[in-house]
């Protein structure tokens, strides 16, 4: 398959064009619809998963995606058991994983800029699966896929025996996404905002003052610290957790439980809003989304957003790998 994305890194969403986004979304939708073969046999490759920071969904969905694409997977899901604890540098760990006839490397790391360091070492595509509080492009892409699937962005064109799909980005144009929680540390939304801008969406940034971000350029934006206000005005409510493990968060303990979305609040204020969360959500009394929300049919985080992670990563492996 010929694609302009082949051989490229995915470190950020800032440099993605609308055409590239379209190509990724259509490939992900095809993966969702189970079109086989996802890969031609000679395209099988070796994927290195290098997770220096913990992960459930991102790691598991990359692993599943690689298996779906008949790839061979090497790497690690935590630094325990690697030589990182002996003092090995990031560059040396990456150079090692790159040395085994590797075709693509996925990296998650607590430091901003780590994915770029890896990309400078590797002579094949590198995917940033989260670098500190900076970027998490694959999450932002799967979030867009989830929105497109939910709002009916794809249609099927029967052509002979082969199905083909059309994508209509206009279903998202003018829609308002309210992002609520720890905006300062939320790399998923730092990658999301450039895509929302590209698609002509509007933004509500809902956070306590300490965790608010500067108003981004070239996208209609409101800021607030009131969840109920954000909920009322949103087509999509994107909840995020407070990232207590990030530097500087110790002093903000008083914000625990600041935003909790409950079913009765959704039903009272905006019963049709699409509810998303990159997950994990914090368990217990300080959760961002109370478990009684989970059964609502517009609560998308487990039902649609999570599997979108696998389909999007299948698409990315397929498009980026040589
Ligand atoms: C997010 C992350 O790691 O940035 N999780 C994810 O990848 N699905 C969000 C978070 O950790 O809160």
Coordinates of C-alpha atoms and ligand atoms in Angstrom, one line a residue:
X1 CA 0.0 0.0 0.0
X2 CA 1.4 3.4 -1.0
X3 CA 1.0 6.2 1.5
X4 CA 2.8 9.4 2.1
X5 CA 2.9 8.4 5.8
X6 CA 5.0 5.4 5.1
X7 CA 8.4 5.6 6.8
X8 CA 7.4 8.6 8.9
X9 CA 7.5 9.1 12.6
X10 CA 4.4 10.1 14.6
X11 CA 5.7 12.3 17.4
X12 CA 3.0 14.9 17.5
X13 CA -0.3 15.8 15.9
X14 CA 0.8 19.4 15.2
X15 CA 2.1 18.5 11.7
X16 CA -0.7 16.3 10.5
X17 CA -2.7 17.5 7.5
X18 CA -6.4 16.9 6.9
X19 CA -5.6 14.4 4.1
X20 CA -3.3 12.5 6.4
X21 CA -5.9 12.4 9.1
X22 CA -8.4 11.2 6.6
X23 CA -6.1 8.4 5.5
X24 CA -5.5 7.3 9.0
X25 CA -9.2 7.4 10.0
X26 CA -10.3 5.5 6.9
X27 CA -7.7 2.8 7.5
X28 CA -8.8 2.6 11.2
X29 CA -12.4 2.3 10.2
X30 CA -11.6 -0.5 7.8
X31 CA -9.8 -2.3 10.6
X32 CA -12.9 -1.9 12.7
X33 CA -15.1 -3.3 9.9
X34 CA -12.7 -6.3 9.9
X35 CA -11.6 -6.1 6.4
X36 CA -9.0 -8.8 5.8
X37 CA -6.2 -9.1 5.0
X38 CA -5.1 -6.2 7.1
X39 CA -1.6 -6.9 5.9
X40 CA 0.0 -8.5 3.0
X41 CA 2.3 -11.4 4.1
X42 CA 5.5 -9.8 2.9
X43 CA 4.7 -6.7 4.9
X44 CA 5.1 -8.4 8.3
X45 CA 7.6 -6.7 10.4
X46 CA 9.1 -6.4 13.9
X47 CA 7.7 -3.9 16.3
X48 CA 9.5 -2.9 19.5
X49 CA 7.3 -1.7 22.4
X50 CA 9.4 0.4 24.8
X51 CA 7.3 1.4 27.8
X52 CA 9.3 3.3 30.4
X53 CA 6.1 4.5 32.0
X54 CA 3.1 2.4 33.1
X55 CA 0.2 1.8 30.8
X56 CA -2.8 -0.5 30.4
X57 CA -4.6 0.5 27.2
X58 CA -1.9 2.0 25.1
X59 CA 0.4 -1.0 25.7
X60 CA -2.2 -3.6 25.3
X61 CA -3.8 -2.1 22.2
X62 CA -0.4 -1.7 20.5
X63 CA 0.4 -5.3 21.3
X64 CA -3.0 -6.5 20.0
X65 CA -2.7 -4.3 16.9
X66 CA 0.8 -5.7 16.2
X67 CA -0.5 -9.3 16.6
X68 CA -3.5 -8.5 14.2
X69 CA -0.9 -7.3 11.7
X70 CA 1.1 -10.5 12.0
X71 CA 4.0 -8.6 13.4
X72 CA 6.7 -10.0 15.7
X73 CA 6.8 -8.0 19.0
X74 CA 9.8 -7.3 21.2
X75 CA 10.4 -4.9 24.0
X76 CA 9.1 -4.2 27.6
X77 CA 6.0 -3.0 29.3
X78 CA 7.9 -1.6 32.3
X79 CA 11.6 -0.8 33.0
X80 CA 11.7 -3.5 35.7
X81 CA 13.8 -6.3 34.3
X82 CA 15.7 -4.0 31.9
X83 CA 19.1 -2.4 32.4
X84 CA 17.5 1.0 33.0
X85 CA 17.8 0.4 36.8
X86 CA 21.6 -0.2 36.3
X87 CA 21.9 3.3 35.0
X88 CA 21.6 2.7 31.2
X89 CA 20.8 5.8 29.2
X90 CA 17.6 6.2 27.1
X91 CA 19.7 6.5 24.0
X92 CA 21.5 3.2 24.7
X93 CA 18.3 1.3 25.5
X94 CA 16.7 2.5 22.2
X95 CA 19.9 1.8 20.2
X96 CA 19.7 -1.8 21.5
X97 CA 16.0 -2.3 20.7
X98 CA 16.7 -0.8 17.2
X99 CA 19.5 -3.3 16.5
X100 CA 17.3 -6.4 16.1
X101 CA 16.1 -5.8 12.6
X102 CA 13.3 -3.7 14.0
X103 CA 10.8 -2.0 11.6
X104 CA 9.0 0.3 14.0
X105 CA 9.4 1.4 17.6
X106 CA 6.8 2.6 20.0
X107 CA 8.0 4.6 23.0
X108 CA 6.3 5.9 26.2
X109 CA 8.5 7.7 28.6
X110 CA 8.0 10.2 31.5
X111 CA 10.3 12.8 30.0
X112 CA 9.2 15.4 27.5
X113 CA 11.2 15.0 24.2
X114 CA 12.1 11.4 24.8
X115 CA 10.3 10.2 21.7
X116 CA 12.3 12.7 19.6
X117 CA 15.5 11.3 21.0
X118 CA 14.4 7.8 20.0
X119 CA 13.4 9.0 16.5
X120 CA 16.8 10.6 16.0
X121 CA 18.4 7.2 16.8
X122 CA 16.1 4.9 14.8
X123 CA 16.3 4.7 11.0
X124 CA 12.7 3.5 10.9
X125 CA 9.4 5.0 12.2
X126 CA 9.0 5.9 15.8
X127 CA 5.6 6.4 17.4
X128 CA 5.3 8.5 20.5
X129 CA 3.0 6.7 22.9
X130 CA 3.3 9.6 25.5
X131 CA 6.3 11.7 26.4
X132 CA 5.8 13.3 29.9
X133 CA 3.0 15.9 29.8
X134 CA 3.8 16.8 26.2
X135 CA 2.2 14.7 23.4
X136 CA 0.2 11.5 23.0
X137 CA -0.7 11.5 19.3
X138 CA -2.2 8.0 19.0
X139 CA -4.6 8.7 21.8
X140 CA -5.8 11.9 20.1
X141 CA -6.3 10.0 16.8
X142 CA -8.3 7.3 18.5
X143 CA -10.4 9.9 20.2
X144 CA -11.2 11.4 16.8
X145 CA -12.0 8.0 15.4
X146 CA -14.4 7.5 18.4
X147 CA -16.1 10.8 17.7
X148 CA -16.5 10.0 14.0
X149 CA -17.9 6.6 14.6
X150 CA -20.3 7.9 17.2
X151 CA -21.6 10.9 15.1
X152 CA -21.9 8.9 11.9
X153 CA -18.9 10.1 10.0
X154 CA -18.5 7.0 7.9
X155 CA -20.7 5.6 5.1
X156 CA -20.3 2.5 3.1
X157 CA -20.2 2.5 -0.7
X158 CA -21.1 -0.8 -2.2
X159 CA -18.9 -1.2 -5.3
X160 CA -18.8 -4.7 -6.8
X161 CA -17.7 -7.3 -4.3
X162 CA -15.4 -4.8 -2.5
X163 CA -16.8 -2.4 0.1
X164 CA -15.3 1.0 0.2
X165 CA -15.9 3.7 2.8
X166 CA -16.4 7.4 2.7
X167 CA -15.6 9.8 5.5
X168 CA -17.4 13.0 6.2
X169 CA -15.5 15.2 8.6
X170 CA -18.4 17.7 8.6
X171 CA -20.2 15.6 11.3
X172 CA -17.6 17.1 13.7
X173 CA -17.4 20.6 12.3
X174 CA -18.9 23.2 14.8
X175 CA -19.2 20.6 17.5
X176 CA -18.0 21.7 21.0
X177 CA -15.7 19.5 22.9
X178 CA -15.4 20.4 26.6
X179 CA -12.1 19.1 28.2
X180 CA -12.3 18.9 31.9
X181 CA -9.7 18.1 34.6
X182 CA -5.9 18.4 34.6
X183 CA -5.3 20.3 31.4
X184 CA -1.7 21.2 32.3
X185 CA -0.5 17.6 32.4
X186 CA -2.9 16.0 30.0
X187 CA -0.8 15.1 27.0
X188 CA -3.9 13.5 25.3
X189 CA -5.5 16.9 25.0
X190 CA -2.3 18.6 24.0
X191 CA -2.4 16.2 21.0
X192 CA -6.1 16.5 20.6
X193 CA -6.4 20.3 20.3
X194 CA -4.5 20.5 17.0
X195 CA -6.9 17.9 15.5
X196 CA -10.0 19.7 16.9
X197 CA -8.6 22.9 15.2
X198 CA -8.1 21.1 11.9
X199 CA -11.7 19.8 12.0
X200 CA -13.2 23.2 12.9
X201 CA -14.5 22.2 16.3
X202 CA -15.0 24.5 19.3
X203 CA -13.3 24.1 22.6
X204 CA -14.2 24.6 26.3
X205 CA -11.3 24.3 28.7
X206 CA -12.6 23.4 32.2
X207 CA -9.9 23.3 34.9
X208 CA -9.0 24.8 38.2
X209 CA -6.8 27.9 37.7
X210 CA -3.6 26.0 38.7
X211 CA -4.1 23.4 36.0
X212 CA -5.5 25.6 33.2
X213 CA -3.6 26.0 29.9
X214 CA -3.2 29.1 27.8
X215 CA -6.0 29.6 25.2
X216 CA -4.8 28.0 22.0
X217 CA -4.6 29.9 18.7
X218 CA -7.0 29.6 15.9
X219 CA -9.8 27.7 17.6
X220 CA -12.9 29.1 19.2
X221 CA -12.3 28.6 22.9
X222 CA -14.1 29.3 26.2
X223 CA -12.5 28.7 29.6
X224 CA -14.2 27.9 32.9
X225 CA -13.7 26.2 36.2
X226 CA -17.3 24.9 36.4
X227 CA -18.0 21.4 35.2
X228 CA -21.7 22.0 35.0
X229 CA -21.2 25.0 32.7
X230 CA -18.9 23.0 30.5
X231 CA -21.3 20.0 30.5
X232 CA -24.3 22.2 29.5
X233 CA -22.5 23.7 26.5
X234 CA -20.8 20.5 25.2
X235 CA -21.5 18.1 22.5
X236 CA -18.6 16.0 23.7
X237 CA -17.4 16.0 27.3
X238 CA -13.8 14.8 27.6
X239 CA -13.0 14.1 31.2
X240 CA -9.4 13.6 32.4
X241 CA -7.8 12.6 35.7
X242 CA -5.5 14.7 37.8
X243 CA -2.1 13.4 37.1
X244 CA -0.7 13.1 40.7
X245 CA 2.5 11.5 39.6
X246 CA 3.7 14.6 37.6
X247 CA 6.1 17.1 39.0
X248 CA 4.6 20.0 41.0
X249 CA 1.3 18.1 41.8
X250 CA 2.1 17.5 45.5
X251 CA 1.0 21.0 46.4
X252 CA -2.4 20.6 44.8
X253 CA -3.8 17.9 47.0
X254 CA -6.8 20.2 47.9
X255 CA -8.0 19.7 44.3
X256 CA -8.8 16.0 44.9
X257 CA -12.3 15.2 43.8
X258 CA -12.7 18.7 42.3
X259 CA -14.6 17.4 39.3
X260 CA -16.9 14.3 39.6
X261 CA -19.3 13.5 36.9
X262 CA -22.5 11.7 38.2
X263 CA -25.3 10.1 36.2
X264 CA -27.9 12.4 37.7
X265 CA -25.9 15.5 36.7
X266 CA -25.7 14.2 33.1
X267 CA -29.4 13.4 33.0
X268 CA -30.3 16.8 34.5
X269 CA -28.0 19.0 32.5
X270 CA -27.2 17.4 29.2
X271 CA -28.5 13.8 28.7
X272 CA -27.2 13.4 25.1
X273 CA -23.6 14.6 25.5
X274 CA -21.0 12.1 24.3
X275 CA -18.9 11.2 27.4
X276 CA -15.2 10.3 26.8
X277 CA -12.2 9.7 29.0
X278 CA -8.7 8.5 27.8
X279 CA -8.6 6.4 31.0
X280 CA -7.4 5.4 33.5
X281 CA -9.9 7.0 35.8
X282 CA -9.1 7.2 39.5
X283 CA -11.0 4.7 41.6
X284 CA -13.0 5.5 44.7
X285 CA -14.4 8.7 46.1
X286 CA -12.2 11.0 44.0
X287 CA -13.1 9.5 40.7
X288 CA -13.7 11.8 37.7
X289 CA -16.6 9.8 36.4
X290 CA -18.8 8.0 38.9
X291 CA -19.4 4.4 37.9
X292 CA -23.2 4.9 37.6
X293 CA -22.4 6.9 34.4
X294 CA -20.9 3.8 32.7
X295 CA -24.3 2.3 31.6
X296 CA -25.4 5.4 29.8
X297 CA -25.4 4.7 26.1
X298 CA -23.5 8.0 25.4
X299 CA -20.8 6.9 27.9
X300 CA -18.2 6.0 25.2
X301 CA -15.0 5.4 27.1
X302 CA -15.2 1.6 27.5
X303 CA -17.7 0.8 24.8
X304 CA -16.3 2.6 21.8
X305 CA -13.2 4.8 22.7
X306 CA -11.2 1.9 24.1
X307 CA -11.6 -0.5 21.0
X308 CA -10.9 2.6 18.8
X309 CA -7.4 2.4 20.3
X310 CA -6.8 -1.0 18.7
X311 CA -8.2 -0.1 15.3
X312 CA -6.3 3.2 15.2
X313 CA -3.0 1.5 16.1
X314 CA -3.6 -1.2 13.5
X315 CA -4.0 1.6 10.9
X316 CA -0.9 3.3 12.0
X317 CA 1.3 0.2 11.9
X318 CA -0.1 -0.5 8.5
X319 CA 0.5 3.0 7.2
X320 CA 3.8 3.9 8.8
X321 CA 5.8 0.7 8.5
X322 CA 7.8 0.2 5.4
Ligands
LIG1 C1 -3.4 8.7 29.3 C2 -1.9 8.9 29.2 O1 -1.2 8.0 29.5 O2 -1.5 10.0 28.9 N1 -3.8 7.4 29.2 C3 -3.8 6.7 28.1 O3 -2.8 6.6 27.4 N2 -5.0 6.2 27.7 C4 -4.1 9.6 30.3 C5 -3.7 9.4 31.7 O4 -2.7 8.7 32.1 O5 -4.4 10.0 32.5

